[in-house]
Amino acid sequence: MAKIIFTTVENDRIELEATSGTVMSLAVDNFVEGIEGSCKGVCSCATCHVYVKPEQMEWLGQPSDIEQDMLELKEHATEYSRLCCQIEINDGLDGLELSVAEHD
Amino acid sequence: MKVSKHNDAFSQARRNVGVAKVDDQDDPATMVLGLKQLRKCAHNWRTFQSGAIPGRIVIPSEVNIRSIRQIPFELDPPEHKDYRALLEPWFKRPNDADYQQALHSQITSTLKKVSAQSVIEVVSELALVVQSQALTLLLNTPFEAAQTWIDWGTHVFRSEGQDLDADKANVLYKYIDDEIDRAIQSPSEDLYSVLLSSQVNGQALTKEAVKGILILTFAGGRDTVINAISSVIAYLAETPEALLQLKQDESLRTNAIEEFIRYFSPLTHMGRVATEDTEICEHAIKANSRISLCWASANRDEQVFDNPNEIILDRKLNPHVGFGFGVHNCLGATHARQVLLTLVNVLCEQVSKIELINAQEHIEKWNEFERKNGFKSLHVKFNGL
């Protein structure tokens, strides 16, 4: 079981728990404001942009080239940006803190 | 060759040059063919604008048949953002459970009717009907309105042998004018009324703005959705193992819909107008000339997609641009995705096998490129469970 903590653009803090699936699905299923996941996780829409807490970046490994290409064109992307449809939940992510990015 | 096989018409030009020229009513466009380059151009709305003369970014150009600006599609930021923000919640309604249930009922009922016939023509008897009926949900208008739209045929601007049919376009414009007047007289909870009572930047929407939004809603999701539905039916008829897989594993279906959109790319391309001299793939682009963002080509880019010419139902990474890219990505995408997903769900529930009887392909010609996009007619027989 991993606890994932989201902070929305409006600064609401939402704590959710899951054992599997993607972070995007967890957020969409629980109506986390700002995470849409329109393409259902195939990395086509970039509507699940989050910022990872800097010290937790290494938990997630490197994004794929396809994800990096998508992030390159996001207006609000930073070095801590990820598309959360590409983050698979596992126990090792317990305590992961994500801030939802502003929409372009 | 299978009729559901859609060729990659642009493969050689994409690999060798990256761009191609397409002629159109003395206003040629430079087609951008590779995915990464296309995304950069779509993203760069300052250099490649949508807010040109109404109709000019569409290819073939609609400048000669339309003076009304389609909104928000033919606006650029910052105005675009305000209109888009107004419309987004309405166009996300297909995510609601009651919308999905109503759509499921519509498609179930239509499929039951056509399944009772021995052979049906998919384009006119199923795809057009499903698209028109589903549009009543998107507009929140009475179900009976669908019959009028079905009677218009598959495209609101085109007719057989004529890419741009001004008379046909005028039927749509007159219809929308009448509906706006009706909504002013007797407001309801439909899209016309909601828009008429809305404001952007503190100003009430004008009748012309409401008309521009409605034209976009009618035109943008018509032949695109019809082609997508027809192509999916042809594919499932010719690939019975895919229908079986989708029946057995419901979790495959959402990825499959994205893959259908990528592979069939129901909208081949969309234009932009350059606001300054620039270049794409080392080709000069003059200010005030047109480019076209060729979604169909980009969606087969072998530098991005493994086995791009195969339909892989469970393709995990699928950064397709079938619904466009950037600020102008398709406003109706949530509705279109839901229509296709519901159709696949209902087929899985009701149909054991689809038999292909015959098909007449629809081929688009863009200079030297011939691209299949859907069907002129497609006859099949549905076998029930």
Short mmCIF file of C-alpha atoms in Angstrom, two decimals:
data_model
loop_
_atom_site.label_atom_id
_atom_site.label_comp_id
_atom_site.label_asym_id
_atom_site.label_seq_id
_atom_site.Cartn_x
_atom_site.Cartn_y
_atom_site.Cartn_z
CA MET A 1 0.00 0.00 0.00
CA ALA A 2 1.34 3.42 -0.92
CA LYS A 3 0.04 6.76 0.29
CA ILE A 4 0.19 9.42 -2.45
CA ILE A 5 -0.28 13.07 -1.46
CA PHE A 6 -1.58 15.56 -4.00
CA THR A 7 -1.59 19.33 -3.63
CA THR A 8 -3.87 21.08 -6.12
CA VAL A 9 -3.36 24.48 -7.74
CA GLU A 10 -5.88 25.83 -5.18
CA ASN A 11 -3.60 24.42 -2.46
CA ASP A 12 -5.98 21.65 -1.38
CA ARG A 13 -4.16 18.65 0.05
CA ILE A 14 -5.55 15.21 -0.79
CA GLU A 15 -4.12 11.96 0.56
CA LEU A 16 -4.98 8.76 -1.29
CA GLU A 17 -3.89 5.15 -0.94
CA ALA A 18 -3.48 2.41 -3.53
CA THR A 19 -1.47 -0.71 -4.23
CA SER A 20 -1.41 -0.68 -8.02
CA GLY A 21 -2.47 1.20 -11.16
CA THR A 22 -1.18 4.56 -12.27
CA VAL A 23 -1.09 7.73 -10.22
CA MET A 24 -3.25 9.38 -12.91
CA SER A 25 -6.01 6.76 -12.51
CA LEU A 26 -5.90 7.15 -8.73
CA ALA A 27 -6.26 10.92 -9.08
CA VAL A 28 -9.05 10.76 -11.69
CA ASP A 29 -11.00 8.13 -9.75
CA ASN A 30 -10.87 10.40 -6.72
CA PHE A 31 -11.61 13.65 -8.57
CA VAL A 32 -8.31 15.39 -7.84
CA GLU A 33 -8.83 18.83 -9.38
CA GLY A 34 -6.58 19.50 -12.36
CA ILE A 35 -5.79 15.88 -13.29
CA GLU A 36 -7.89 14.96 -16.32
CA GLY A 37 -6.17 11.99 -17.95
CA SER A 38 -8.20 12.51 -21.12
CA CYS A 39 -6.27 9.87 -23.11
CA LYS A 40 -6.63 7.36 -20.24
CA GLY A 41 -2.90 7.02 -19.80
CA VAL A 42 -1.31 6.46 -23.22
CA CYS A 43 0.78 9.66 -23.01
CA SER A 44 -1.06 11.53 -25.74
CA CYS A 45 -2.83 14.41 -23.95
CA ALA A 46 -0.50 15.61 -21.15
CA THR A 47 -3.48 16.54 -18.94
CA CYS A 48 -1.95 14.85 -15.90
CA HIS A 49 1.07 17.10 -15.37
CA VAL A 50 2.45 17.14 -11.81
CA TYR A 51 5.54 18.37 -10.01
CA VAL A 52 7.38 15.84 -7.88
CA LYS A 53 8.96 16.84 -4.57
CA PRO A 54 12.62 17.37 -5.57
CA GLU A 55 14.08 14.88 -3.09
CA GLN A 56 11.63 12.20 -4.33
CA MET A 57 12.52 12.50 -8.02
CA GLU A 58 14.89 9.56 -7.85
CA TRP A 59 12.10 7.28 -6.57
CA LEU A 60 10.53 7.43 -10.01
CA GLY A 61 13.44 6.78 -12.36
CA GLN A 62 13.82 8.51 -15.70
CA PRO A 63 10.82 9.41 -17.87
CA SER A 64 10.70 7.78 -21.31
CA ASP A 65 11.69 9.78 -24.40
CA ILE A 66 8.01 10.00 -25.34
CA GLU A 67 7.08 11.48 -21.96
CA GLN A 68 10.03 13.88 -22.11
CA ASP A 69 8.96 15.04 -25.58
CA MET A 70 5.48 15.77 -24.27
CA LEU A 71 6.82 17.68 -21.25
CA GLU A 72 9.16 19.73 -23.43
CA LEU A 73 6.16 21.56 -24.88
CA LYS A 74 4.30 22.16 -21.61
CA GLU A 75 4.28 25.86 -20.74
CA HIS A 76 4.72 25.25 -17.02
CA ALA A 77 7.18 22.35 -17.10
CA THR A 78 10.16 22.34 -14.74
CA GLU A 79 12.92 19.84 -14.00
CA TYR A 80 10.53 18.25 -11.49
CA SER A 81 7.70 17.71 -13.96
CA ARG A 82 6.19 14.32 -14.73
CA LEU A 83 3.05 13.05 -16.43
CA CYS A 84 1.49 10.98 -13.68
CA CYS A 85 -0.10 8.51 -16.13
CA GLN A 86 3.44 7.20 -16.49
CA ILE A 87 3.94 6.60 -12.76
CA GLU A 88 2.96 3.08 -11.71
CA ILE A 89 2.05 2.79 -8.04
CA ASN A 90 4.02 0.37 -5.89
CA ASP A 91 4.87 0.15 -2.21
CA GLY A 92 8.14 1.98 -2.80
CA LEU A 93 6.19 5.16 -3.58
CA ASP A 94 4.63 5.36 -0.11
CA GLY A 95 4.65 9.04 0.89
CA LEU A 96 5.09 10.43 -2.64
CA GLU A 97 4.14 14.13 -2.72
CA LEU A 98 2.91 15.66 -5.97
CA SER A 99 1.73 19.16 -6.84
CA VAL A 100 -0.75 19.47 -9.67
CA ALA A 101 0.56 21.78 -12.40
CA GLU A 102 -1.43 24.69 -13.77
CA HIS A 103 -3.04 23.99 -17.16
CA ASP A 104 -1.41 25.58 -20.20
CA MET B 1 -5.87 -6.25 -49.14
CA LYS B 2 -8.25 -5.88 -46.25
CA VAL B 3 -10.62 -2.94 -46.61
CA SER B 4 -9.94 -1.93 -43.01
CA LYS B 5 -6.23 -1.54 -43.79
CA HIS B 6 -5.55 2.19 -44.06
CA ASN B 7 -2.33 2.99 -45.92
CA ASP B 8 0.28 5.47 -44.75
CA ALA B 9 0.18 7.75 -47.78
CA PHE B 10 2.87 10.10 -46.53
CA SER B 11 5.57 7.65 -45.46
CA GLN B 12 8.13 8.39 -48.18
CA ALA B 13 7.74 12.17 -48.07
CA ARG B 14 7.90 12.16 -44.26
CA ARG B 15 11.10 10.11 -44.22
CA ASN B 16 12.84 11.88 -47.09
CA VAL B 17 11.76 15.50 -46.76
CA GLY B 18 9.55 16.04 -43.70
CA VAL B 19 7.20 18.40 -45.55
CA ALA B 20 5.12 18.31 -48.73
CA LYS B 21 3.11 20.78 -50.75
CA VAL B 22 -0.65 20.60 -51.16
CA ASP B 23 -2.53 22.81 -53.65
CA ASP B 24 -5.88 24.24 -52.65
CA GLN B 25 -7.83 26.95 -54.51
CA ASP B 26 -4.70 29.07 -55.28
CA ASP B 27 -3.75 29.05 -51.60
CA PRO B 28 -1.20 26.20 -51.28
CA ALA B 29 -0.13 24.80 -47.93
CA THR B 30 3.08 23.18 -46.73
CA MET B 31 2.18 19.94 -44.99
CA VAL B 32 4.19 19.14 -41.87
CA LEU B 33 4.56 15.37 -41.75
CA GLY B 34 6.70 14.25 -38.78
CA LEU B 35 5.24 14.03 -35.28
CA LYS B 36 7.85 16.02 -33.36
CA GLN B 37 8.00 18.83 -35.92
CA LEU B 38 4.22 18.94 -36.14
CA ARG B 39 3.85 19.22 -32.38
CA LYS B 40 6.30 22.12 -32.29
CA CYS B 41 4.32 23.94 -34.99
CA ALA B 42 0.97 23.24 -33.30
CA HIS B 43 2.39 24.48 -30.02
CA ASN B 44 3.72 27.68 -31.57
CA TRP B 45 0.43 29.55 -32.08
CA ARG B 46 2.22 32.89 -32.29
CA THR B 47 3.99 31.95 -35.53
CA PHE B 48 1.33 29.57 -36.86
CA GLN B 49 -1.99 31.22 -36.16
CA SER B 50 -5.57 30.00 -36.26
CA GLY B 51 -7.16 33.43 -36.11
CA ALA B 52 -6.76 34.14 -39.82
CA ILE B 53 -9.67 34.99 -42.19
CA PRO B 54 -12.55 32.63 -41.24
CA GLY B 55 -12.32 29.35 -43.14
CA ARG B 56 -8.72 29.75 -44.26
CA ILE B 57 -7.13 27.29 -41.82
CA VAL B 58 -9.42 24.53 -43.03
CA ILE B 59 -8.12 22.49 -45.96
CA PRO B 60 -9.88 22.57 -48.38
CA SER B 61 -10.30 26.25 -47.53
CA GLU B 62 -13.82 27.36 -46.64
CA VAL B 63 -13.12 31.05 -47.27
CA ASN B 64 -15.53 31.09 -50.20
CA ILE B 65 -18.44 29.50 -48.34
CA ARG B 66 -18.13 30.93 -44.83
CA SER B 67 -17.60 34.34 -43.30
CA ILE B 68 -18.56 33.39 -39.75
CA ARG B 69 -15.62 32.63 -37.50
CA GLN B 70 -15.73 29.22 -35.83
CA ILE B 71 -15.14 29.68 -32.11
CA PRO B 72 -12.86 28.96 -30.30
CA PHE B 73 -11.15 27.07 -33.11
CA GLU B 74 -10.40 30.15 -35.25
CA LEU B 75 -9.20 32.37 -32.41
CA ASP B 76 -5.75 32.61 -30.88
CA PRO B 77 -4.81 33.31 -27.28
CA PRO B 78 -5.64 35.35 -25.29
CA GLU B 79 -9.25 35.51 -26.69
CA HIS B 80 -9.16 31.78 -27.37
CA LYS B 81 -8.48 31.02 -23.71
CA ASP B 82 -11.56 32.88 -22.48
CA TYR B 83 -13.94 31.13 -24.87
CA ARG B 84 -12.31 27.76 -24.29
CA ALA B 85 -12.65 28.20 -20.52
CA LEU B 86 -16.35 28.93 -20.98
CA LEU B 87 -16.92 25.86 -23.16
CA GLU B 88 -14.70 23.27 -21.45
CA PRO B 89 -17.10 22.26 -18.65
CA TRP B 90 -19.97 21.77 -21.12
CA PHE B 91 -17.86 19.68 -23.47
CA LYS B 92 -16.59 17.52 -20.56
CA ARG B 93 -20.14 16.40 -19.74
CA PRO B 94 -19.57 13.09 -21.56
CA ASN B 95 -17.54 12.09 -18.48
CA ASP B 96 -20.75 12.14 -16.41
CA ALA B 97 -22.45 8.83 -15.62
CA ASP B 98 -25.93 9.93 -16.76
CA TYR B 99 -24.57 11.14 -20.13
CA GLN B 100 -22.80 7.81 -20.60
CA GLN B 101 -25.94 5.88 -19.69
CA ALA B 102 -28.05 7.86 -22.18
CA LEU B 103 -25.46 7.28 -24.90
CA HIS B 104 -25.42 3.58 -24.11
CA SER B 105 -29.22 3.40 -24.44
CA GLN B 106 -29.15 5.25 -27.77
CA ILE B 107 -26.48 3.05 -29.32
CA THR B 108 -28.00 -0.18 -27.94
CA SER B 109 -31.35 0.72 -29.45
CA THR B 110 -29.87 1.66 -32.84
CA LEU B 111 -27.73 -1.45 -33.02
CA LYS B 112 -30.71 -3.65 -32.15
CA LYS B 113 -32.69 -2.09 -34.98
CA VAL B 114 -29.97 -2.55 -37.60
CA SER B 115 -29.05 -6.02 -36.38
CA ALA B 116 -32.57 -7.13 -37.20
CA GLN B 117 -31.91 -6.41 -40.89
CA SER B 118 -30.08 -9.00 -42.95
CA VAL B 119 -27.53 -6.55 -44.37
CA ILE B 120 -26.97 -2.91 -43.40
CA GLU B 121 -25.06 -0.03 -44.92
CA VAL B 122 -22.93 1.16 -42.02
CA VAL B 123 -22.18 4.76 -43.08
CA SER B 124 -25.78 5.91 -43.57
CA GLU B 125 -27.71 3.46 -41.40
CA LEU B 126 -25.44 3.21 -38.37
CA ALA B 127 -22.55 5.73 -38.22
CA LEU B 128 -24.59 8.77 -39.28
CA VAL B 129 -27.46 7.76 -37.01
CA VAL B 130 -25.23 7.18 -33.97
CA GLN B 131 -23.36 10.46 -34.57
CA SER B 132 -26.55 12.50 -34.99
CA GLN B 133 -28.33 10.98 -32.01
CA ALA B 134 -25.27 11.41 -29.79
CA LEU B 135 -25.11 15.07 -30.81
CA THR B 136 -28.49 15.61 -29.15
CA LEU B 137 -26.76 14.73 -25.87
CA LEU B 138 -23.85 17.07 -26.51
CA LEU B 139 -26.23 19.92 -27.37
CA ASN B 140 -28.79 18.83 -24.76
CA THR B 141 -31.55 19.16 -27.36
CA PRO B 142 -34.60 16.90 -27.86
CA PHE B 143 -33.78 13.48 -29.33
CA GLU B 144 -36.15 14.15 -32.25
CA ALA B 145 -33.76 16.80 -33.64
CA ALA B 146 -31.44 13.99 -34.74
CA GLN B 147 -33.69 13.06 -37.67
CA THR B 148 -33.19 16.50 -39.27
CA TRP B 149 -29.42 16.11 -39.02
CA ILE B 150 -29.56 12.56 -40.39
CA ASP B 151 -31.44 13.91 -43.40
CA TRP B 152 -28.55 16.29 -44.14
CA GLY B 153 -26.23 13.39 -44.96
CA THR B 154 -22.72 12.62 -43.79
CA HIS B 155 -21.08 15.99 -44.32
CA VAL B 156 -22.52 19.41 -43.68
CA PHE B 157 -20.34 21.23 -46.22
CA ARG B 158 -19.68 18.56 -48.83
CA SER B 159 -21.78 16.55 -51.21
CA GLU B 160 -20.96 13.78 -53.64
CA GLY B 161 -18.37 15.08 -56.13
CA GLN B 162 -18.19 18.50 -54.50
CA ASP B 163 -15.68 19.30 -51.77
CA LEU B 164 -17.35 22.57 -50.88
CA ASP B 165 -21.08 22.87 -51.32
CA ALA B 166 -22.27 26.39 -50.46
CA ASP B 167 -25.96 25.46 -50.74
CA LYS B 168 -25.51 22.69 -48.22
CA ALA B 169 -23.56 24.94 -45.87
CA ASN B 170 -26.39 27.49 -46.06
CA VAL B 171 -28.87 24.86 -44.88
CA LEU B 172 -26.78 24.45 -41.72
CA TYR B 173 -26.37 28.21 -41.19
CA LYS B 174 -30.11 28.81 -41.61
CA TYR B 175 -30.89 25.97 -39.23
CA ILE B 176 -28.55 27.38 -36.56
CA ASP B 177 -29.97 30.91 -37.03
CA ASP B 178 -33.47 29.55 -36.52
CA GLU B 179 -32.44 27.58 -33.45
CA ILE B 180 -30.75 30.65 -31.92
CA ASP B 181 -33.94 32.68 -32.51
CA ARG B 182 -35.98 29.88 -30.96
CA ALA B 183 -33.70 29.83 -27.91
CA ILE B 184 -34.02 33.61 -27.54
CA GLN B 185 -37.83 33.30 -27.62
CA SER B 186 -38.06 30.25 -25.36
CA PRO B 187 -34.87 29.57 -23.43
CA SER B 188 -34.26 26.00 -22.31
CA GLU B 189 -31.28 24.08 -20.96
CA ASP B 190 -29.77 23.39 -24.38
CA LEU B 191 -26.39 24.65 -25.58
CA TYR B 192 -27.94 27.51 -27.59
CA SER B 193 -29.69 28.89 -24.50
CA VAL B 194 -26.72 28.34 -22.21
CA LEU B 195 -24.45 30.24 -24.60
CA LEU B 196 -26.95 33.04 -25.09
CA SER B 197 -26.99 33.61 -21.35
CA SER B 198 -23.20 33.39 -20.99
CA GLN B 199 -20.55 36.05 -20.81
CA VAL B 200 -16.92 36.21 -21.83
CA ASN B 201 -14.87 38.94 -20.17
CA GLY B 202 -18.02 40.53 -18.80
CA GLN B 203 -19.68 40.76 -22.22
CA ALA B 204 -22.69 38.69 -23.26
CA LEU B 205 -21.98 36.41 -26.20
CA THR B 206 -23.23 37.86 -29.48
CA LYS B 207 -25.52 35.87 -31.78
CA GLU B 208 -22.61 35.66 -34.20
CA ALA B 209 -20.32 34.14 -31.54
CA VAL B 210 -23.00 31.61 -30.58
CA LYS B 211 -23.43 30.74 -34.25
CA GLY B 212 -19.65 30.32 -34.64
CA ILE B 213 -19.54 27.89 -31.70
CA LEU B 214 -22.48 25.90 -33.07
CA ILE B 215 -21.07 25.68 -36.59
CA LEU B 216 -17.87 24.26 -35.13
CA THR B 217 -19.84 21.78 -33.03
CA PHE B 218 -21.89 20.57 -36.00
CA ALA B 219 -19.10 20.50 -38.57
CA GLY B 220 -16.11 19.37 -36.52
CA GLY B 221 -17.62 16.19 -35.19
CA ARG B 222 -19.58 14.97 -38.16
CA ASP B 223 -17.65 13.19 -40.93
CA THR B 224 -14.78 12.63 -38.48
CA VAL B 225 -16.95 10.61 -36.10
CA ILE B 226 -18.74 8.90 -39.00
CA ASN B 227 -15.43 7.85 -40.59
CA ALA B 228 -14.11 6.61 -37.25
CA ILE B 229 -17.20 4.50 -36.56
CA SER B 230 -17.24 3.03 -40.08
CA SER B 231 -13.53 2.22 -39.95
CA VAL B 232 -13.82 0.52 -36.56
CA ILE B 233 -16.76 -1.61 -37.77
CA ALA B 234 -14.81 -2.66 -40.89
CA TYR B 235 -11.79 -3.54 -38.76
CA LEU B 236 -13.81 -5.63 -36.29
CA ALA B 237 -15.53 -7.39 -39.20
CA GLU B 238 -12.21 -8.33 -40.78
CA THR B 239 -10.45 -9.05 -37.47
CA PRO B 240 -12.81 -11.29 -35.48
CA GLU B 241 -10.03 -12.13 -33.02
CA ALA B 242 -9.89 -8.43 -32.06
CA LEU B 243 -13.62 -8.41 -31.30
CA LEU B 244 -13.12 -11.52 -29.19
CA GLN B 245 -10.19 -9.93 -27.29
CA LEU B 246 -12.23 -6.81 -26.60
CA LYS B 247 -15.15 -8.92 -25.39
CA GLN B 248 -12.95 -10.95 -23.08
CA ASP B 249 -10.89 -8.10 -21.65
CA GLU B 250 -12.85 -4.94 -20.95
CA SER B 251 -9.72 -3.20 -19.69
CA LEU B 252 -8.33 -3.24 -23.25
CA ARG B 253 -11.06 -1.01 -24.59
CA THR B 254 -9.86 2.47 -23.62
CA ASN B 255 -6.39 1.85 -25.07
CA ALA B 256 -8.02 0.35 -28.16
CA ILE B 257 -10.03 3.53 -28.75
CA GLU B 258 -6.83 5.64 -28.65
CA GLU B 259 -5.24 3.20 -31.08
CA PHE B 260 -8.20 3.41 -33.47
CA ILE B 261 -7.94 7.21 -33.39
CA ARG B 262 -4.22 7.02 -34.12
CA TYR B 263 -4.47 4.45 -36.88
CA PHE B 264 -7.56 5.75 -38.68
CA SER B 265 -6.85 9.47 -38.01
CA PRO B 266 -10.33 10.60 -39.08
CA LEU B 267 -9.17 14.17 -39.66
CA THR B 268 -6.24 14.09 -42.09
CA HIS B 269 -4.93 17.57 -41.42
CA MET B 270 -5.67 21.13 -40.33
CA GLY B 271 -4.06 24.34 -41.46
CA ARG B 272 -2.45 27.35 -39.83
CA VAL B 273 -1.32 30.69 -41.29
CA ALA B 274 2.27 31.85 -40.76
CA THR B 275 2.53 35.26 -39.13
CA GLU B 276 6.21 35.73 -40.06
CA ASP B 277 8.87 34.35 -42.40
CA THR B 278 10.17 31.14 -40.86
CA GLU B 279 11.26 27.63 -41.78
CA ILE B 280 10.21 24.05 -41.16
CA CYS B 281 12.59 21.16 -41.85
CA GLU B 282 14.87 23.68 -43.64
CA HIS B 283 12.03 24.71 -45.95
CA ALA B 284 11.21 28.40 -46.11
CA ILE B 285 7.72 29.36 -44.97
CA LYS B 286 6.67 32.85 -46.03
CA ALA B 287 4.59 35.12 -43.81
CA ASN B 288 0.86 34.85 -44.64
CA SER B 289 1.31 31.47 -46.34
CA ARG B 290 -0.38 28.34 -45.02
CA ILE B 291 0.99 25.22 -43.40
CA SER B 292 -0.99 22.07 -42.70
CA LEU B 293 -0.52 19.96 -39.61
CA CYS B 294 -0.88 16.46 -41.03
CA TRP B 295 -2.17 14.44 -38.10
CA ALA B 296 -2.56 11.34 -40.28
CA SER B 297 1.10 11.34 -41.25
CA ALA B 298 2.40 12.16 -37.77
CA ASN B 299 0.36 9.29 -36.36
CA ARG B 300 2.37 6.84 -38.46
CA ASP B 301 5.78 8.34 -37.68
CA GLU B 302 8.13 5.38 -37.41
CA GLN B 303 10.55 7.45 -35.33
CA VAL B 304 7.97 7.51 -32.54
CA PHE B 305 5.63 4.52 -32.94
CA ASP B 306 6.74 0.88 -33.01
CA ASN B 307 5.02 -0.96 -35.87
CA PRO B 308 3.11 2.19 -36.82
CA ASN B 309 1.10 0.49 -39.56
CA GLU B 310 -0.31 -2.17 -37.25
CA ILE B 311 -3.31 -1.80 -34.96
CA ILE B 312 -2.06 -2.87 -31.53
CA LEU B 313 -5.08 -2.85 -29.25
CA ASP B 314 -3.08 -2.62 -26.03
CA ARG B 315 -0.51 -0.07 -27.26
CA LYS B 316 0.68 1.41 -23.97
CA LEU B 317 2.58 4.49 -25.16
CA ASN B 318 0.56 6.15 -27.86
CA PRO B 319 1.35 9.87 -28.15
CA HIS B 320 -0.94 10.30 -31.14
CA VAL B 321 -2.26 13.61 -32.41
CA GLY B 322 -5.58 12.28 -33.69
CA PHE B 323 -7.35 14.96 -31.65
CA GLY B 324 -4.83 17.63 -32.58
CA PHE B 325 -2.26 19.12 -30.25
CA GLY B 326 -1.66 22.29 -28.27
CA VAL B 327 -4.18 24.95 -27.30
CA HIS B 328 -6.45 23.99 -30.19
CA ASN B 329 -6.76 20.31 -29.34
CA CYS B 330 -10.21 18.96 -30.16
CA LEU B 331 -12.95 20.44 -27.96
CA GLY B 332 -15.22 17.50 -28.80
CA ALA B 333 -12.64 14.82 -27.99
CA THR B 334 -14.32 13.75 -24.73
CA HIS B 335 -17.60 13.23 -26.59
CA ALA B 336 -15.93 11.45 -29.53
CA ARG B 337 -14.00 9.11 -27.24
CA GLN B 338 -17.17 8.29 -25.33
CA VAL B 339 -19.14 7.61 -28.53
CA LEU B 340 -16.47 5.18 -29.77
CA LEU B 341 -16.04 3.50 -26.38
CA THR B 342 -19.78 3.06 -25.98
CA LEU B 343 -20.08 1.66 -29.50
CA VAL B 344 -17.36 -0.90 -28.74
CA ASN B 345 -19.03 -1.74 -25.42
CA VAL B 346 -22.40 -2.31 -27.09
CA LEU B 347 -20.88 -4.38 -29.90
CA CYS B 348 -19.17 -6.53 -27.27
CA GLU B 349 -22.49 -6.98 -25.46
CA GLN B 350 -24.71 -7.65 -28.47
CA VAL B 351 -22.74 -9.00 -31.40
CA SER B 352 -20.95 -12.31 -31.86
CA LYS B 353 -19.60 -11.64 -35.32
CA ILE B 354 -19.67 -8.95 -38.01
CA GLU B 355 -19.65 -10.18 -41.62
CA LEU B 356 -18.24 -7.84 -44.24
CA ILE B 357 -20.35 -7.97 -47.39
CA ASN B 358 -18.77 -5.24 -49.51
CA ALA B 359 -17.14 -1.83 -49.19
CA GLN B 360 -16.50 1.23 -51.28
CA GLU B 361 -13.52 3.08 -49.88
CA HIS B 362 -13.38 6.85 -49.51
CA ILE B 363 -10.09 8.10 -50.92
CA GLU B 364 -8.88 11.66 -50.30
CA LYS B 365 -6.50 13.16 -52.86
CA TRP B 366 -3.96 15.74 -51.78
CA ASN B 367 -1.66 16.37 -54.77
CA GLU B 368 0.34 13.13 -55.22
CA PHE B 369 -0.97 11.65 -51.97
CA GLU B 370 -3.96 9.33 -51.97
CA ARG B 371 -5.20 8.57 -48.49
CA LYS B 372 -8.00 6.27 -47.51
CA ASN B 373 -10.30 7.78 -44.89
CA GLY B 374 -13.41 5.81 -44.09
CA PHE B 375 -15.92 4.57 -46.63
CA LYS B 376 -18.42 5.82 -49.17
CA SER B 377 -20.42 2.73 -48.34
CA LEU B 378 -19.83 -0.31 -46.17
CA HIS B 379 -22.23 -3.25 -46.13
CA VAL B 380 -22.07 -5.69 -43.23
CA LYS B 381 -24.23 -8.19 -41.42
CA PHE B 382 -24.31 -8.26 -37.63
CA ASN B 383 -24.72 -11.66 -36.03
CA GLY B 384 -26.31 -11.42 -32.60
CA LEU B 385 -25.26 -13.37 -29.55
#
